[in-house]
mmCIF file of C-alpha atoms in Angstrom:
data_model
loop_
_atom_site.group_PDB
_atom_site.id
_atom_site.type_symbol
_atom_site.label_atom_id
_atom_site.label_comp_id
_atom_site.label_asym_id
_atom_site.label_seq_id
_atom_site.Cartn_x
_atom_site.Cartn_y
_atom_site.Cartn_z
ATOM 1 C CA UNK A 1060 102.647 109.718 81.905
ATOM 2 C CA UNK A 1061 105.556 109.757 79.915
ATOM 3 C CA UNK A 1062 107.129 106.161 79.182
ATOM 4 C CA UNK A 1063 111.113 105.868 80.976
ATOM 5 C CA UNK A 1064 111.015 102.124 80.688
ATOM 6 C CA UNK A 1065 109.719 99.550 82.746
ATOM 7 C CA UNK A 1066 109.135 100.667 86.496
ATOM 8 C CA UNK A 1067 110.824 99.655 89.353
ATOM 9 C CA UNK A 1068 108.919 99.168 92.989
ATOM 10 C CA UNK A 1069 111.814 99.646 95.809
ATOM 11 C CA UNK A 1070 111.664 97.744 98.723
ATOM 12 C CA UNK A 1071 111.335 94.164 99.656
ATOM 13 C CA UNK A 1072 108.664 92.383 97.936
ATOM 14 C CA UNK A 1073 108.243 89.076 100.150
ATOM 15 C CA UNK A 1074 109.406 89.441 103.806
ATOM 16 C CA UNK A 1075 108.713 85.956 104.968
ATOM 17 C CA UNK A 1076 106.707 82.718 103.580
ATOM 18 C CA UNK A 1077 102.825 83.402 103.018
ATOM 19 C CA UNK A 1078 100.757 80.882 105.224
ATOM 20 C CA UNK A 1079 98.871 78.136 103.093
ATOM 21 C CA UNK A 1080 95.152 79.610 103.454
ATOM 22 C CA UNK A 1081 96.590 82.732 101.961
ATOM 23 C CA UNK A 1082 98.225 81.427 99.011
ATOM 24 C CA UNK A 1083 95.356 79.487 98.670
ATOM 25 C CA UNK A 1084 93.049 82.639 98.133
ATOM 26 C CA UNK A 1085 95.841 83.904 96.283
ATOM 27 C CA UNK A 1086 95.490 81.358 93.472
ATOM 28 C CA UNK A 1087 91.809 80.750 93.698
ATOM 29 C CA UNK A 1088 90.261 84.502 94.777
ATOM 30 C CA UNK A 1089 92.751 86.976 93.335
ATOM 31 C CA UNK A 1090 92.466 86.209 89.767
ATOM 32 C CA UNK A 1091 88.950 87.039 90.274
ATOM 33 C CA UNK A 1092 89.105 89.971 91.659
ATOM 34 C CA UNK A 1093 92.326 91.417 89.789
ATOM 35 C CA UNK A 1094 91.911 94.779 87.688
ATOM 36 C CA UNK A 1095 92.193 93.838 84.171
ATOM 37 C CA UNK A 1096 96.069 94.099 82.700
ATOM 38 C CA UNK A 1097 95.155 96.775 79.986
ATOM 39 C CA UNK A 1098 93.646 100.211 80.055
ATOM 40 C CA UNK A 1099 89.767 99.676 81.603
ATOM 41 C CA UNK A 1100 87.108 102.030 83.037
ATOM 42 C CA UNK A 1101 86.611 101.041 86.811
ATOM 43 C CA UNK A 1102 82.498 101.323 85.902
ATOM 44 C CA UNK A 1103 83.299 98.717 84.245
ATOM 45 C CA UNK A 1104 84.505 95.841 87.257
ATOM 46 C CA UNK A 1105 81.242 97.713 89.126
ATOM 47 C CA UNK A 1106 77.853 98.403 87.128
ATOM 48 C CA UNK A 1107 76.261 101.017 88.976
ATOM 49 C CA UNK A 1108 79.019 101.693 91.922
ATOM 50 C CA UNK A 1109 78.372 105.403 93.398
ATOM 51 C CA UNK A 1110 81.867 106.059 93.191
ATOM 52 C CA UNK A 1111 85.512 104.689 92.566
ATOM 53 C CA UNK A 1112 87.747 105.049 95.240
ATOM 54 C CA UNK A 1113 91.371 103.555 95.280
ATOM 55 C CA UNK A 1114 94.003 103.199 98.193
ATOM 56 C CA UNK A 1115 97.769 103.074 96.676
ATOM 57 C CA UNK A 1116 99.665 100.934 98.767
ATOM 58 C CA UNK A 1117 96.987 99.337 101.070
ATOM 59 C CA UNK A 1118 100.031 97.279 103.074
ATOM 60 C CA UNK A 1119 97.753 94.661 104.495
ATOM 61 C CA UNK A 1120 94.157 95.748 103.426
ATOM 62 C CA UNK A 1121 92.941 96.519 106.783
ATOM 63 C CA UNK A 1122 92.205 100.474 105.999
ATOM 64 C CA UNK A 1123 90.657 98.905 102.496
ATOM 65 C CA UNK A 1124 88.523 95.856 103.677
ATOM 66 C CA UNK A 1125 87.374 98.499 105.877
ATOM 67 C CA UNK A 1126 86.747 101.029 104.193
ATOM 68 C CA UNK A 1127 84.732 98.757 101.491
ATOM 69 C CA UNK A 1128 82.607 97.009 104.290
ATOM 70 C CA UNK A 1129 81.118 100.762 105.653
ATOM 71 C CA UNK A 1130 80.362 101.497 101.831
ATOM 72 C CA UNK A 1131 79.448 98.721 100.203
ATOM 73 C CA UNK A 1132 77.740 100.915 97.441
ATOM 74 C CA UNK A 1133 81.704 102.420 96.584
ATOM 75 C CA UNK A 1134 83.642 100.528 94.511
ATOM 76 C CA UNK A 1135 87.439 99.922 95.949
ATOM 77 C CA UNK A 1136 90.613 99.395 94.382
ATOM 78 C CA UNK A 1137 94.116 99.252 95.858
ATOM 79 C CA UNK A 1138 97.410 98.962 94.898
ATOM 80 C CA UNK A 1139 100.452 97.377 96.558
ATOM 81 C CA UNK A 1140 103.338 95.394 95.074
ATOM 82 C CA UNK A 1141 104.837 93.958 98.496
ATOM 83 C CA UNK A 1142 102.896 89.867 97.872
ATOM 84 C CA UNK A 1143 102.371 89.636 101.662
ATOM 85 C CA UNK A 1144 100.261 92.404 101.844
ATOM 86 C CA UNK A 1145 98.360 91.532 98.589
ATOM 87 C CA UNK A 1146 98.088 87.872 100.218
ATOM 88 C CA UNK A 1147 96.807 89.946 103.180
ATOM 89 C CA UNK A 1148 94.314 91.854 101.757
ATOM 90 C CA UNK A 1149 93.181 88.947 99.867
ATOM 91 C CA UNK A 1150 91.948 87.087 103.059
ATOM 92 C CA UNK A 1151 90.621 89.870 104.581
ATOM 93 C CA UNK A 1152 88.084 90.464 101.110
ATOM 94 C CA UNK A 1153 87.329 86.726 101.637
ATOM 95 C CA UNK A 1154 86.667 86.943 105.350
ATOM 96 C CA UNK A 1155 84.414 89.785 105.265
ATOM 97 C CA UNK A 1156 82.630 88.896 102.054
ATOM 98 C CA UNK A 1157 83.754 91.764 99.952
ATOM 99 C CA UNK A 1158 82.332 92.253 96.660
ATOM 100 C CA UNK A 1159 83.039 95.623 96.312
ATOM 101 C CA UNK A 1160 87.213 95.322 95.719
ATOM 102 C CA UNK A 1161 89.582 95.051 93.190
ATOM 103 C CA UNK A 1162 93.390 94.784 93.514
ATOM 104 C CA UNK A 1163 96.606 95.367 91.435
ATOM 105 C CA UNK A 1164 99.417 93.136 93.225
ATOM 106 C CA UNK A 1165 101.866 95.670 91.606
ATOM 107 C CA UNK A 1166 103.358 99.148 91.090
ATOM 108 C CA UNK A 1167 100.216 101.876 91.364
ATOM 109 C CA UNK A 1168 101.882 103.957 88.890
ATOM 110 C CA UNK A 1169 101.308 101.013 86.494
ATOM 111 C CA UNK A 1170 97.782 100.720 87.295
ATOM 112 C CA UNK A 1171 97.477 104.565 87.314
ATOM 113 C CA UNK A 1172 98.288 104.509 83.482
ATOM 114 C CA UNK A 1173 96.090 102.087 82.484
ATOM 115 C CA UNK A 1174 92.856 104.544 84.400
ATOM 116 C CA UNK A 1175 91.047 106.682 82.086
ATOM 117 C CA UNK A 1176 90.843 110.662 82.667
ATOM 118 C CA UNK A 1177 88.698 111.553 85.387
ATOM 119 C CA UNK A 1178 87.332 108.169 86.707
ATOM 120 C CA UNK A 1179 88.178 108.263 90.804
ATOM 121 C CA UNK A 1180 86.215 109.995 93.415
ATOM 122 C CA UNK A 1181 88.971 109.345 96.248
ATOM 123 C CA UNK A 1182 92.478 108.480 96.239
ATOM 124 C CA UNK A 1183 94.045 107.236 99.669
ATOM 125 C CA UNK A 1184 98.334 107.300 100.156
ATOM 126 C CA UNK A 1185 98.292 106.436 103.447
ATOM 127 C CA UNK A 1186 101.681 106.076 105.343
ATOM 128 C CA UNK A 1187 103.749 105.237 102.439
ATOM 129 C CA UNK A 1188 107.504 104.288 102.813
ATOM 130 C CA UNK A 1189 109.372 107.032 104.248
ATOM 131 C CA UNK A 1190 112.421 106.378 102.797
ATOM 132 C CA UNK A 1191 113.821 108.886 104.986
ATOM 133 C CA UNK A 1192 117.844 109.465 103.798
ATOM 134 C CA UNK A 1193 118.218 111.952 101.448
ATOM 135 C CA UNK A 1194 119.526 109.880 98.860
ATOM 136 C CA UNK A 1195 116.880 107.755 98.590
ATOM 137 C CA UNK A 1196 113.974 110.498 98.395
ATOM 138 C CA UNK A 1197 113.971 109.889 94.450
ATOM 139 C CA UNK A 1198 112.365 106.536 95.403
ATOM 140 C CA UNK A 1199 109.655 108.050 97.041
ATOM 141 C CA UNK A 1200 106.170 107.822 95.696
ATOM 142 C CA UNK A 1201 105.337 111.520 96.065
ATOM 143 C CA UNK A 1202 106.939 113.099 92.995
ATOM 144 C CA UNK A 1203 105.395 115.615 90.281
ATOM 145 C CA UNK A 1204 104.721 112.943 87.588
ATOM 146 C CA UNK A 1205 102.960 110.878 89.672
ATOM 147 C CA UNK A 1206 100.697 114.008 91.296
ATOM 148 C CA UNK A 1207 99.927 114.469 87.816
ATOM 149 C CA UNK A 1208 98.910 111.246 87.059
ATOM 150 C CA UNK A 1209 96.378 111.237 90.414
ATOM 151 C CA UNK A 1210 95.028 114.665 89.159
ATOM 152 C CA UNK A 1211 94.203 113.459 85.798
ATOM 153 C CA UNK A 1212 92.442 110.608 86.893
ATOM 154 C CA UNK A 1213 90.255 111.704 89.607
ATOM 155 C CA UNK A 1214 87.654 113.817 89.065
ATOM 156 C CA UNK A 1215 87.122 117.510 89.667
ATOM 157 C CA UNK A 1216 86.396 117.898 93.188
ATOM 158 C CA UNK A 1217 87.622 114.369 93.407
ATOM 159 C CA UNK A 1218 89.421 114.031 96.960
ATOM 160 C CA UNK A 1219 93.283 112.626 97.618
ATOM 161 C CA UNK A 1220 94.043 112.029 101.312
ATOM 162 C CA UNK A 1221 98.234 111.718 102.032
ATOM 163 C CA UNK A 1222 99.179 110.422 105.800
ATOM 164 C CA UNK A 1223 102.653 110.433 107.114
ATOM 165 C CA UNK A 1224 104.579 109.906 110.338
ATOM 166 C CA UNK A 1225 107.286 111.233 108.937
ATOM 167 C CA UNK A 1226 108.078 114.961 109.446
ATOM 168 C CA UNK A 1227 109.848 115.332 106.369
ATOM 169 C CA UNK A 1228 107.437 113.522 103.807
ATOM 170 C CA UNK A 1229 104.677 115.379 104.941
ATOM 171 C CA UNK A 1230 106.388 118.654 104.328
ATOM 172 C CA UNK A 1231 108.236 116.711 101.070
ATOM 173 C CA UNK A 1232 104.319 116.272 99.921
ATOM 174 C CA UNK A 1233 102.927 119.738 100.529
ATOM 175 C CA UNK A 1234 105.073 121.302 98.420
ATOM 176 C CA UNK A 1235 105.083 119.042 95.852
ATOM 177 C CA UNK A 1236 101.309 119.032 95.815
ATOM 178 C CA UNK A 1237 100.110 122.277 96.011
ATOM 179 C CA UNK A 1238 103.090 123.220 93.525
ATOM 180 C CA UNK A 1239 101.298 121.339 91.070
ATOM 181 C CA UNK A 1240 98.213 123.925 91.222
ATOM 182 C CA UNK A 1241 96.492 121.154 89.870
ATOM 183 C CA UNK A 1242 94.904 120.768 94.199
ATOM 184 C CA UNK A 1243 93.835 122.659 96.694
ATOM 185 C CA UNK A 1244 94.479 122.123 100.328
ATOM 186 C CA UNK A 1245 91.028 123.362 102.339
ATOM 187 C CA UNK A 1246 92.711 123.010 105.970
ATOM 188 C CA UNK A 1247 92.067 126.165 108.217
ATOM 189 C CA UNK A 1248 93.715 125.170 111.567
ATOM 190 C CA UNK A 1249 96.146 122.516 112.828
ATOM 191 C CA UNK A 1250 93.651 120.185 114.162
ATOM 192 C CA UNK A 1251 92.238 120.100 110.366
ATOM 193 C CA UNK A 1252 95.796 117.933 109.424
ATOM 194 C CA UNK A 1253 96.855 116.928 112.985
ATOM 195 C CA UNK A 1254 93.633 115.148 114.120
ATOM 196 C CA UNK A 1255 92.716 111.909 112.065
ATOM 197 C CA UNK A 1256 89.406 112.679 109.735
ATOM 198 C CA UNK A 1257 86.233 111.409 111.047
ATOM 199 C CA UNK A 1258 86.352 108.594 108.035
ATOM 200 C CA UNK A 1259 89.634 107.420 108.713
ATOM 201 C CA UNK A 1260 90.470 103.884 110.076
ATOM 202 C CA UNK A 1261 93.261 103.292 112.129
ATOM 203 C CA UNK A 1262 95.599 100.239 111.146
ATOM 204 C CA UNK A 1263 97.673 98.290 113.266
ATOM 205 C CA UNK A 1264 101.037 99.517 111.366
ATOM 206 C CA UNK A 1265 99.885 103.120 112.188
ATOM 207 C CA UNK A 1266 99.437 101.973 116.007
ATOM 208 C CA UNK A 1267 103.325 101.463 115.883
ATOM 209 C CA UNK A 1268 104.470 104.841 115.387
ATOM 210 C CA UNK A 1269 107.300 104.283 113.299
ATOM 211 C CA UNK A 1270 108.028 107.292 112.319
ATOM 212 C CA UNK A 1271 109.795 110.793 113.799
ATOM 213 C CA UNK A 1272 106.565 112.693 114.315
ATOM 214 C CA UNK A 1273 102.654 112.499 115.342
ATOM 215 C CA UNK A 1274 100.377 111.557 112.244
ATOM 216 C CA UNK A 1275 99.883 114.033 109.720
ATOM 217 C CA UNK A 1276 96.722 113.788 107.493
ATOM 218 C CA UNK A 1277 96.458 116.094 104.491
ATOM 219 C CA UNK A 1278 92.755 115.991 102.306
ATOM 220 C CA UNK A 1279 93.578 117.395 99.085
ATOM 221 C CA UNK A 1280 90.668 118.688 96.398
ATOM 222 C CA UNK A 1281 91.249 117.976 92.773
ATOM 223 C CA UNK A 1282 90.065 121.715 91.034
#
């Protein structure tokens, strides 16, 4: 990724004060379980994990604790800048026992740079901010660079699964995607992107239907 300066995550990232068991875990369990600051090889935070998955923007680590606790074998890292969500995601490792998960409480393109070439098995961007006026679409997360980045550091084969309520985005992603030729998109019918995958975990933000249209859930294969 080329360097343009330091990066800039839009959107608010404190909503409201973080209750006193969280920031508790936040200054006694996060430092543990933070992803080094400098370029590392995931293998590395796991000795023997069966694969390296990592969820960009986990919001508050429901879809990630959740994921981690059905594969306990998988080794889990997520991304999110907003600190309520890290705080969050946080008790929700400590809760279930987690030791399987790794967070950056930052920008994912950051932590993207600092991942070696071909190192992830999955990548999860699920129901990112919309930002749905036009002039704020350069904000989005979804942009070539950034496709790039996700295809050079999963592996061939590796799997990235987008999901969007947002009409828009999830026509905004497709063709940003699969004009990368760097994925292909396996769906054969409209049930394969309009009906959740069998793997997926439903979060209570998703519940709220936020957005303009039905769920949309793309599986992309790194070739």
């Amino acid at each position: 990724m080329e360097d343009h300066g330091p990066l800039r995550s839009f959107g608010r990232l404190k909503s409201r004060p973080i209750k006193p068991r969280q920031a508790a875990l936040m200054e006694a369990l996060l430092p543990e379980i933070r992803v080094p600051q400098e370029a590392f090889d995931p293998r590395a935070l796991m000795p023997g994990a069966a694969e390296v998955w990592l969820e960009i923007g986990f919001g508050g680590g429901e879809h990630m604790a959740a994921q981690a606790a059905r594969r306990p074998e998988v080794l889990v890292i997520g991304a999110e800048p907003f600190l309520n969500g890290v705080a969050s995601a946080v008790r929700h490792v400590e809760e279930q026992g987690l030791s399987n998960v790794r967070l950056h409480d930052g920008d994912a393109r950051e932590l993207l740079a600092r991942l070696p070439d071909a190192c992830l098995d999955r990548a999860f961007i699920l129901f990112p901010d919309p930002w749905p006026k036009a002039r704020h679409h350069k904000r989005r997360l979804i942009q070539p660079e950034v496709v790039a980045e996700l295809a050079r550091a999963l592996k061939p084969g590796g799997r990235l699964r987008f999901a969007t309520d947002w009409a828009n985005y999830a026509d905004w992603t497709l063709e940003r995607v699969l004009a990368s030729g760097l994925f292909r998109w396996e769906a054969e019918r409209a049930d394969d992107w309009r009906r959740p995958p069998l793997d997926h975990i439903t979060t209570r933000y998703e519940e709220k239907r936020l957005g303009d249209c039905a769920p949309v859930f793309f599986d992309f294969v790194r070739r």
